Coordinates of C-alpha atoms and ligand atoms in Angstrom, one line a residue:
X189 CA 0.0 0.0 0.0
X190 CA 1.4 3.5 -1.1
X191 CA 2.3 4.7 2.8
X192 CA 0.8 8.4 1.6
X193 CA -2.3 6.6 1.2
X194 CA -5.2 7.8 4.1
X195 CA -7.4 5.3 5.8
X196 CA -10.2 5.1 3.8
X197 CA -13.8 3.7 5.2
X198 CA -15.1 2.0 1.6
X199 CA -18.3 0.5 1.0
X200 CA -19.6 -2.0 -2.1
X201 CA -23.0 -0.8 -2.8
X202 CA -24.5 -4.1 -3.4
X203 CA -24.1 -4.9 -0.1
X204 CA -25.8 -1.9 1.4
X205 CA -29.6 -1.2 1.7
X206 CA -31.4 1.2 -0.9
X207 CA -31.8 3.3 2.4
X208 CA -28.2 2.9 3.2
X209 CA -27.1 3.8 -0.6
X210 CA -29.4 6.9 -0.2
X211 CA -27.6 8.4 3.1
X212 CA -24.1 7.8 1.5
X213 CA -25.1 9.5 -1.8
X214 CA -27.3 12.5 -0.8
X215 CA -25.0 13.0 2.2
X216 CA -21.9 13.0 -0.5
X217 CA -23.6 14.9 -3.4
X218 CA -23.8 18.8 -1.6
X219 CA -25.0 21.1 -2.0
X220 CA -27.5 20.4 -4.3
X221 CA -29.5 22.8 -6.0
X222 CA -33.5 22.9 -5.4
X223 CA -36.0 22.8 -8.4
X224 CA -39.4 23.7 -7.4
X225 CA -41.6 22.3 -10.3
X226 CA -45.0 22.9 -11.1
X227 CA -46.7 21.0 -13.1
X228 CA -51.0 20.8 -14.6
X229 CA -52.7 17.9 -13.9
X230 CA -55.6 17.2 -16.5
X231 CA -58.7 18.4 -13.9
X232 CA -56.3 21.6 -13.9
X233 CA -55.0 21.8 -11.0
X234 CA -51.2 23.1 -10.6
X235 CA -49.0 21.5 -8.4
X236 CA -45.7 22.2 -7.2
X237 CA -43.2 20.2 -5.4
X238 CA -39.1 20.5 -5.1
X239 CA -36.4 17.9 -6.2
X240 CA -32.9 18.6 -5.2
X241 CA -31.8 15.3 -7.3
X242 CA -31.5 18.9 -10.3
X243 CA -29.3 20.1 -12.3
X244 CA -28.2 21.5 -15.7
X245 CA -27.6 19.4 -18.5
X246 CA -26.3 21.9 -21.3
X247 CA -26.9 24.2 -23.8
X248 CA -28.1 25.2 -27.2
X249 CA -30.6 24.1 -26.4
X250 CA -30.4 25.7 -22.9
X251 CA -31.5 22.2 -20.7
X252 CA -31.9 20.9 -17.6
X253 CA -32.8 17.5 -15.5
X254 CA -34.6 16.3 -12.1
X255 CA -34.8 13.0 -10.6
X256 CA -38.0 11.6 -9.1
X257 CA -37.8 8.8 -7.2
X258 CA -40.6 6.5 -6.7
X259 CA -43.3 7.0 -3.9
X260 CA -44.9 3.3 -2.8
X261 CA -43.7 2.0 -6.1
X262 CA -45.6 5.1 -8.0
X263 CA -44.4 8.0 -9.8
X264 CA -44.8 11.1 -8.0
X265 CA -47.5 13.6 -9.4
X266 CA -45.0 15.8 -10.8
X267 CA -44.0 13.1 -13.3
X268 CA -47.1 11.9 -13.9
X269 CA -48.5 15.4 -15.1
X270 CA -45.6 15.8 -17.0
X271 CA -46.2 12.4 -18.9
X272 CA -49.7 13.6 -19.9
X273 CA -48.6 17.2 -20.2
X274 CA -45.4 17.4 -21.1
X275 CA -44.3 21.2 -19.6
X276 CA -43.3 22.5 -16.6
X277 CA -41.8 25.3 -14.7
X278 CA -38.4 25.4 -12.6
X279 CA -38.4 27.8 -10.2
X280 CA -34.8 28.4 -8.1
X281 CA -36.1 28.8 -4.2
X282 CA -34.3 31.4 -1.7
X283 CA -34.9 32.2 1.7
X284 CA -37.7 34.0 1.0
X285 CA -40.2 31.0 -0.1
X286 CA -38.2 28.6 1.5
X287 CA -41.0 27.6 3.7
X288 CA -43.3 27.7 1.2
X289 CA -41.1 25.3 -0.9
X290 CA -41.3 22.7 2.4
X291 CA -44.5 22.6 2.7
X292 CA -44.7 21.5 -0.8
X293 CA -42.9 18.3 0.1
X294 CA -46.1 17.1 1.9
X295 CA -47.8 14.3 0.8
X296 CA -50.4 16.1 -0.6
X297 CA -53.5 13.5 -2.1
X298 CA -53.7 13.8 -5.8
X299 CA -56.0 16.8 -6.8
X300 CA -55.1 19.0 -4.2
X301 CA -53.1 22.4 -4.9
X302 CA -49.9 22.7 -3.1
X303 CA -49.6 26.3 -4.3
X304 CA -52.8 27.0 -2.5
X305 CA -51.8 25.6 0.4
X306 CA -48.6 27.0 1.0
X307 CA -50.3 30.8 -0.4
X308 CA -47.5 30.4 -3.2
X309 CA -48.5 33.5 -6.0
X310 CA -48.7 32.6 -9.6
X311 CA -48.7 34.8 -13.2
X312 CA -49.4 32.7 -16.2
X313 CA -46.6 31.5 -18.0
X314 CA -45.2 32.7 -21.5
X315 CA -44.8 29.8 -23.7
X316 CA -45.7 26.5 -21.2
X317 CA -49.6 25.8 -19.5
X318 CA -48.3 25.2 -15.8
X319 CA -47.8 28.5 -13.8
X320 CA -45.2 30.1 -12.6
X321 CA -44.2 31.0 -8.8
X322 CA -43.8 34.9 -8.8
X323 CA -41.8 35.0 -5.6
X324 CA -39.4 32.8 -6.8
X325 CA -36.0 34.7 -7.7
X326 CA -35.8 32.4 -11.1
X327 CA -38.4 30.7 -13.5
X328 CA -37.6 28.8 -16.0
X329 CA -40.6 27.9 -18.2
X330 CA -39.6 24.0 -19.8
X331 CA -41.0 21.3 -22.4
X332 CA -40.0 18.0 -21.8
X333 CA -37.3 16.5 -23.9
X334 CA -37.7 13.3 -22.4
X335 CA -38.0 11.2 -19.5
X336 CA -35.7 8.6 -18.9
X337 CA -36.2 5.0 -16.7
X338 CA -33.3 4.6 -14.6
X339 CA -32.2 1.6 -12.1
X340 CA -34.1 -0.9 -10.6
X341 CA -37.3 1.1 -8.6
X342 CA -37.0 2.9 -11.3
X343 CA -36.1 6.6 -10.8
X344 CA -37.7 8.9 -13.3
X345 CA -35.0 11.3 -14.9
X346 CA -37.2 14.0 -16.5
X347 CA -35.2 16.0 -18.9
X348 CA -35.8 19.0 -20.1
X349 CA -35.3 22.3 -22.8
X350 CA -35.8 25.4 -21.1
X351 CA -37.9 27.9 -23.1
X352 CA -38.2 30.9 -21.4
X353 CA -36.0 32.5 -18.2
X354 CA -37.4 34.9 -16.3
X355 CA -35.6 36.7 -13.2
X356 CA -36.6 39.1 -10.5
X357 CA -35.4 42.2 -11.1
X358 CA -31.7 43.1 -10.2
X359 CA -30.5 39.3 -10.5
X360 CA -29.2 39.5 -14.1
X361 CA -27.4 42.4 -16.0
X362 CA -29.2 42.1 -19.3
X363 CA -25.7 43.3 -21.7
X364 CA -23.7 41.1 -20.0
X365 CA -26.2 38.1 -19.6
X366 CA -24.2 38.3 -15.9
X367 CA -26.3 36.3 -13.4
X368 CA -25.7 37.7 -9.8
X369 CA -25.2 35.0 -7.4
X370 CA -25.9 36.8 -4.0
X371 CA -29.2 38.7 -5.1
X372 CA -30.1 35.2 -6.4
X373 CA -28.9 33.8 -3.3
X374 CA -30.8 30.2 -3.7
X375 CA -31.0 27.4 -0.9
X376 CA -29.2 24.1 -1.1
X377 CA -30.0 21.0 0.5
X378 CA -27.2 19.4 2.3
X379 CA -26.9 15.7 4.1
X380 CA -29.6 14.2 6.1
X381 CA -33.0 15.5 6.9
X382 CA -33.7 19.0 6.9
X383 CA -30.2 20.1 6.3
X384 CA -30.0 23.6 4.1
X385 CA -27.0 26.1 3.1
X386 CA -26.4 29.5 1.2
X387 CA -24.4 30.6 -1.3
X388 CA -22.6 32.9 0.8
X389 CA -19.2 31.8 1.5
X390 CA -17.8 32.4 -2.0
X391 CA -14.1 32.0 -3.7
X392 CA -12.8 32.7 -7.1
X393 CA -9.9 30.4 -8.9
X394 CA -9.5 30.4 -12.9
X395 CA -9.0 27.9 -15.6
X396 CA -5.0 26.8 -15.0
X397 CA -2.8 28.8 -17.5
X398 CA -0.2 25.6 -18.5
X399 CA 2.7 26.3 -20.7
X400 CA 2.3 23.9 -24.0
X401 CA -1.0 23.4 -23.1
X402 CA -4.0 25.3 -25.0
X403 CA -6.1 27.6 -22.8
X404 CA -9.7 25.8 -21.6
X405 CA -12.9 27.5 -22.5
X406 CA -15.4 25.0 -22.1
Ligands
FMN104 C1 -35.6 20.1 -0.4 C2 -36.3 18.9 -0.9 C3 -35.8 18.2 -2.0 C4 -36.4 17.0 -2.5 N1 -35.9 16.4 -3.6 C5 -36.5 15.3 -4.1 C6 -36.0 14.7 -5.3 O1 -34.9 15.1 -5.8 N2 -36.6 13.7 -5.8 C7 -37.8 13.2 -5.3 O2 -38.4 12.3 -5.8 N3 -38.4 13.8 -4.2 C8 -37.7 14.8 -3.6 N4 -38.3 15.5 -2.5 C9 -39.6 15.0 -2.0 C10 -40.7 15.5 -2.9 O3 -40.8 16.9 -2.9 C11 -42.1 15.0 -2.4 O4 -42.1 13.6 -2.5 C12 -43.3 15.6 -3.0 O5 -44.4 15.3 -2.2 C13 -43.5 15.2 -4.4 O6 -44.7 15.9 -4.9 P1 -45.6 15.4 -6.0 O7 -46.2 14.0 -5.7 O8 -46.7 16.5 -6.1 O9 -44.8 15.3 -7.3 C14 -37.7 16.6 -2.0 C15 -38.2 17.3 -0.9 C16 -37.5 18.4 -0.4 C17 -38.1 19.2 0.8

């Protein structure tokens, strides 16, 4: 063994329990940015409902992904909405609505409104049917590209293009297309349950500059 090398507490996933697997991975994985999605169901009704298992997947198009993982063998109502209607909004979630954004976590039954619930305020969207979430700092308006089956429960990986970005006012300096990171100031989820962080604690390093070797853009 290399004598450099530090103790190391390893684990082979097919010996642990999916609840075991879960702990190790979402304790690992932070912070993770929240999605609050809202979705139509066919009697109408919005519903909203966060996923930190989010992220972006690229651009031109501009797209991005969430995870859903199965409730009691089901899909969630978020993915099933977006199955029959395939849009949906992204909303980022600061401090502001961050209670708002819990209390759509609830179990809610089928065909009841989180977003009246938690008194979340909606505008109509531009381009998609579901609402959007006014007092969140960032909406992204979504068609679905596809949702993908993934691993043995399965998780639902709902991928999608974004087709319209809209921002409070203040977050983005329209000539630059500069997003500003502290009047966005979104929540993150962190290990175990009910653990949050900012984006306050911020640090700046560049892409290396390596004789011989080409400079990185991407
Ligand atoms: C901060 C936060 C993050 C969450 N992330 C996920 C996630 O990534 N995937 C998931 O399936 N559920 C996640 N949940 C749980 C769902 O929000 C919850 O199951 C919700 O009731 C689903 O709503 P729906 O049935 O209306 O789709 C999260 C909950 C919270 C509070």
């Amino acid at each position: 063994m290399n004598p450099r090398e530090p103790d190391m507490a390893s684990f082979d996933p097919d010996a642990l329990e999916p609840r075991q697997q879960y702990k190790l991975m979402s304790g690992t994985i932070i912070p993770r940015p929240i999605a609050l999605v809202t979705t139509l169901a066919p009697d109408g009704v919005a519903n909203a409902a966060p996923f930190s298992l989010f992220n972006m997947v690229g651009v031109d198009p501009p797209m991005l992904m969430f995870s859903l993982t199965p409730r009691a063998g089901e899909v969630k109502d978020t993915g099933r909405n977006i199955e029959r209607l395939p849009e949906f909004v992204v909303h980022i979630v600061d401090e502001g609505v961050k209670e708002k954004m819990n209390i759509c976590s609830a179990d809610f039954p089928p065909g009841t409104s989180e977003i009246d619930f938690a008194r979340l305020r909606t505008a109509p969207s531009v381009k998609v049917r579901p609402p959007r979430l006014v007092e969140c700092p960032a909406q992204f308006e979504c068609r679905l590209i596809d949702i993908i089956k993934v691993g043995r429960r399965p998780n639902h990986l709902v991928i999608g293009e974004v087709v319209m970005m809209h921002y409070r006012e203040g977050i983005v300096d329209p000539a630059k297309f500069y997003v500003d990171a502290a009047r966005l100031a979104p929540i993150g989820r962190l290990e175990g349950a009910g653990m949050y962080t900012r984006v306050t604690d911020r640090f700046q390093m560049g892409r290396p500059e390596i004789p011989g070797v080409p400079a990185t853009s991407g």
